[in-house]
mmCIF file of C-alpha atoms in Angstrom:
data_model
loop_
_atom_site.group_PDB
_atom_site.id
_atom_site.type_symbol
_atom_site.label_atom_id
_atom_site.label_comp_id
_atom_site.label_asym_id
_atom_site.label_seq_id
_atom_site.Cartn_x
_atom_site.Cartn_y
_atom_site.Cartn_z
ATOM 1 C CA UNK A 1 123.262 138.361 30.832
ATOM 2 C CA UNK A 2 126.560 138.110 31.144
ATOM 3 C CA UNK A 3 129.190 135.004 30.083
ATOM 4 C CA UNK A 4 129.222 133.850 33.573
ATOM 5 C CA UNK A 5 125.715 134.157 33.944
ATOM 6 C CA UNK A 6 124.686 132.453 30.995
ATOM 7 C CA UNK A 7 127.567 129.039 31.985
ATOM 8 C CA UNK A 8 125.603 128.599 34.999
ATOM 9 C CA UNK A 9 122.321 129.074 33.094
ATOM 10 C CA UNK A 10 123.015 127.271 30.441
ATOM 11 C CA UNK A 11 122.359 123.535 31.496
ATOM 12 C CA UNK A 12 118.593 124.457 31.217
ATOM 13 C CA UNK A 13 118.781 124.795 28.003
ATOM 14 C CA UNK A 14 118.772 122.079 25.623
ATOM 15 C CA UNK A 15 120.273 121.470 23.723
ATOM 16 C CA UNK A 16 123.018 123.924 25.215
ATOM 17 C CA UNK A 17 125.279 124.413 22.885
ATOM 18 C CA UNK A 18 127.316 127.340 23.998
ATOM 19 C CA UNK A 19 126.923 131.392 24.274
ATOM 20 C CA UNK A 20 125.427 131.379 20.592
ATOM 21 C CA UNK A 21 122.597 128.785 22.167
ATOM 22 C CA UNK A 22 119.419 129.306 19.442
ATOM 23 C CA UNK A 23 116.901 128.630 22.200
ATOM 24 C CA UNK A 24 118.409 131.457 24.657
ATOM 25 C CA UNK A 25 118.808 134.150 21.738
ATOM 26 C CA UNK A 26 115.059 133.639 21.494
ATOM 27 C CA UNK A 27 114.185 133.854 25.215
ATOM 28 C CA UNK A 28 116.467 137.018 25.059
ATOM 29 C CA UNK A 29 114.105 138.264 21.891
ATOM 30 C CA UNK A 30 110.751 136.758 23.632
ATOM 31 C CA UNK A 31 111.695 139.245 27.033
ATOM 32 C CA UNK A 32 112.274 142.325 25.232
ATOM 33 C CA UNK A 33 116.213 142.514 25.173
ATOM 34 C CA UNK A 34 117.037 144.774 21.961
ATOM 35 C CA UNK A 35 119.870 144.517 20.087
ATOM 36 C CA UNK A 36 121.681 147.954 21.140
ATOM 37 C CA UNK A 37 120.937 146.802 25.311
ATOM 38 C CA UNK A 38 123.278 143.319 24.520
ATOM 39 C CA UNK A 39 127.041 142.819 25.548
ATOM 40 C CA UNK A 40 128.727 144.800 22.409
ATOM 41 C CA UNK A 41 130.771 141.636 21.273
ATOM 42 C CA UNK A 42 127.546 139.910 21.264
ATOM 43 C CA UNK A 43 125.635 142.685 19.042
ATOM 44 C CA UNK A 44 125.324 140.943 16.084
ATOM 45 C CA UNK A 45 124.281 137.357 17.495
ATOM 46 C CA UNK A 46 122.586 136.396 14.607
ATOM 47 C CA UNK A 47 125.459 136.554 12.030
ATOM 48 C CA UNK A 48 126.321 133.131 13.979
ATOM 49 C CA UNK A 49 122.998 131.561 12.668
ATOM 50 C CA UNK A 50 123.626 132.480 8.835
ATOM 51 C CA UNK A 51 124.463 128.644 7.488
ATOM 52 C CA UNK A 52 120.904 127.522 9.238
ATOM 53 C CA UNK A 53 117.730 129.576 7.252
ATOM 54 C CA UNK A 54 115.398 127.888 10.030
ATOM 55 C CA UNK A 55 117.295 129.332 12.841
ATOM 56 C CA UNK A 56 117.751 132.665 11.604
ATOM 57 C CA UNK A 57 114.087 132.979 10.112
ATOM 58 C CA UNK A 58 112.683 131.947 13.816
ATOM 59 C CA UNK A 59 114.920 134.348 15.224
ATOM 60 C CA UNK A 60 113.975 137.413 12.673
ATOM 61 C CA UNK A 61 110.012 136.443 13.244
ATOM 62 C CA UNK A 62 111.326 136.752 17.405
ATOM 63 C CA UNK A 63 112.697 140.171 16.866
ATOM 64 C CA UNK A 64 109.171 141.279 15.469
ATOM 65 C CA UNK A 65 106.664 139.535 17.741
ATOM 66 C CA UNK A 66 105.457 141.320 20.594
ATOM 67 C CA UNK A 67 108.158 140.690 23.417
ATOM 68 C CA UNK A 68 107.363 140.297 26.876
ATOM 69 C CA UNK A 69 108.427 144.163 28.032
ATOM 70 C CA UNK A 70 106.277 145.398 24.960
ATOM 71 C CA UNK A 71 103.159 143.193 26.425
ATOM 72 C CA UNK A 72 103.504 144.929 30.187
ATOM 73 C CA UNK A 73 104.312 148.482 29.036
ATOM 74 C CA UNK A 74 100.663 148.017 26.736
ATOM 75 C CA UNK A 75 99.048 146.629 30.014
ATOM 76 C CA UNK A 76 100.789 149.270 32.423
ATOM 77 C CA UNK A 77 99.619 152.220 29.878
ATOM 78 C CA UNK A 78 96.438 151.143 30.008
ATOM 79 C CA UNK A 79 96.264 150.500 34.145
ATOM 80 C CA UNK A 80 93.765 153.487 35.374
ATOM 81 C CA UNK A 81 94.852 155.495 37.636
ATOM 82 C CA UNK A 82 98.038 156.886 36.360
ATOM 83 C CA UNK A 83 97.041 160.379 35.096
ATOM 84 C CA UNK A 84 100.619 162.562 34.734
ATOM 85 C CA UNK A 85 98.353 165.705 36.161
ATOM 86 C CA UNK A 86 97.481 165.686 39.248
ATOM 87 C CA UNK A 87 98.272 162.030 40.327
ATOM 88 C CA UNK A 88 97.811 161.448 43.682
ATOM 89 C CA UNK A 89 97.734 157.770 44.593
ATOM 90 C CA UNK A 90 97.102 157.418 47.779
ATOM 91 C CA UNK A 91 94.286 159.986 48.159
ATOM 92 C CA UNK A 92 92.756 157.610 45.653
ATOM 93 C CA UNK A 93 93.973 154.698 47.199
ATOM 94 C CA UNK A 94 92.791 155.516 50.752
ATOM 95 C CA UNK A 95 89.434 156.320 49.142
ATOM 96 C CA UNK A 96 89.223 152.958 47.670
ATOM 97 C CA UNK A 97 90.182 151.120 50.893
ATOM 98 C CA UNK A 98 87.635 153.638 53.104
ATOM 99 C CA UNK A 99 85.013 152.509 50.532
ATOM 100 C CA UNK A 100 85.482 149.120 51.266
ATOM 101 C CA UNK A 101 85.530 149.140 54.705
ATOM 102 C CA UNK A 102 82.149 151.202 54.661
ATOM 103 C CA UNK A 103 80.408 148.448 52.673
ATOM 104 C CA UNK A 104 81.164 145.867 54.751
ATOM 105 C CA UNK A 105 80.605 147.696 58.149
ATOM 106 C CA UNK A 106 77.024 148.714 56.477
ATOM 107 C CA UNK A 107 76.841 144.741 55.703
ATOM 108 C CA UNK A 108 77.389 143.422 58.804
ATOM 109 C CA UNK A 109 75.319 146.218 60.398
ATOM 110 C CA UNK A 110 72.704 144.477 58.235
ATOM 111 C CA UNK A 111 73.100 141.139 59.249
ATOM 112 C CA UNK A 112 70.740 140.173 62.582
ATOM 113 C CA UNK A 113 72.151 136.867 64.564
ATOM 114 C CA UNK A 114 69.456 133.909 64.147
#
């Protein structure tokens, strides 16, 4: 996020108290945002937090928790259907959807009016 970004952001937080705000360096952490991806003046964010051990041990434990982008890439790896050979989504996807449609037409064939 950039400077300007984060001034008009930055009444959410609270307390704001400026670009080296504790409680947006950990939703920065908490999403995923590594330290090599941030603004290169701002690289090094936690050498601002240094005089305050509670600050900088909450953001070190941050940096190593699962983040949000390491949560979805698990969950996307894992989502069926996305073989690298032979992929072919919408073969399998207009299978699924024909599928359906048969069950319910062979359900409502079913069905006799009272």
């Amino acid at each position: 996020m950039s400077p300007l970004d984060f001034m008009q952001f930055r009444d959410y937080l609270t307390p704001a108290s400026g670009f080296q705000s504790l409680q947006f360096r950990l939703m920065e952490n908490k999403l995923g945002l590594k330290s090599e991806h941030r603004v290169r003046y701002n690289q090094h964010y936690s050498n601002v937090f240094h005089s305050n051990s509670e600050h900088l041990v909450a953001l070190e434990l941050s940096e190593q928790e699962p983040s949000l982008l390491n949560l979805v890439e698990k969950w996307l790896e894992r989502t069926p259907g996305l073989e690298k050979d032979g992929f072919d989504f919408w073969t399998k996807y207009q299978r699924g959807v024909q599928q359906m449609l048969d069950k319910r037409k062979d359900s409502a064939l079913v069905r006799t009016d009272p």
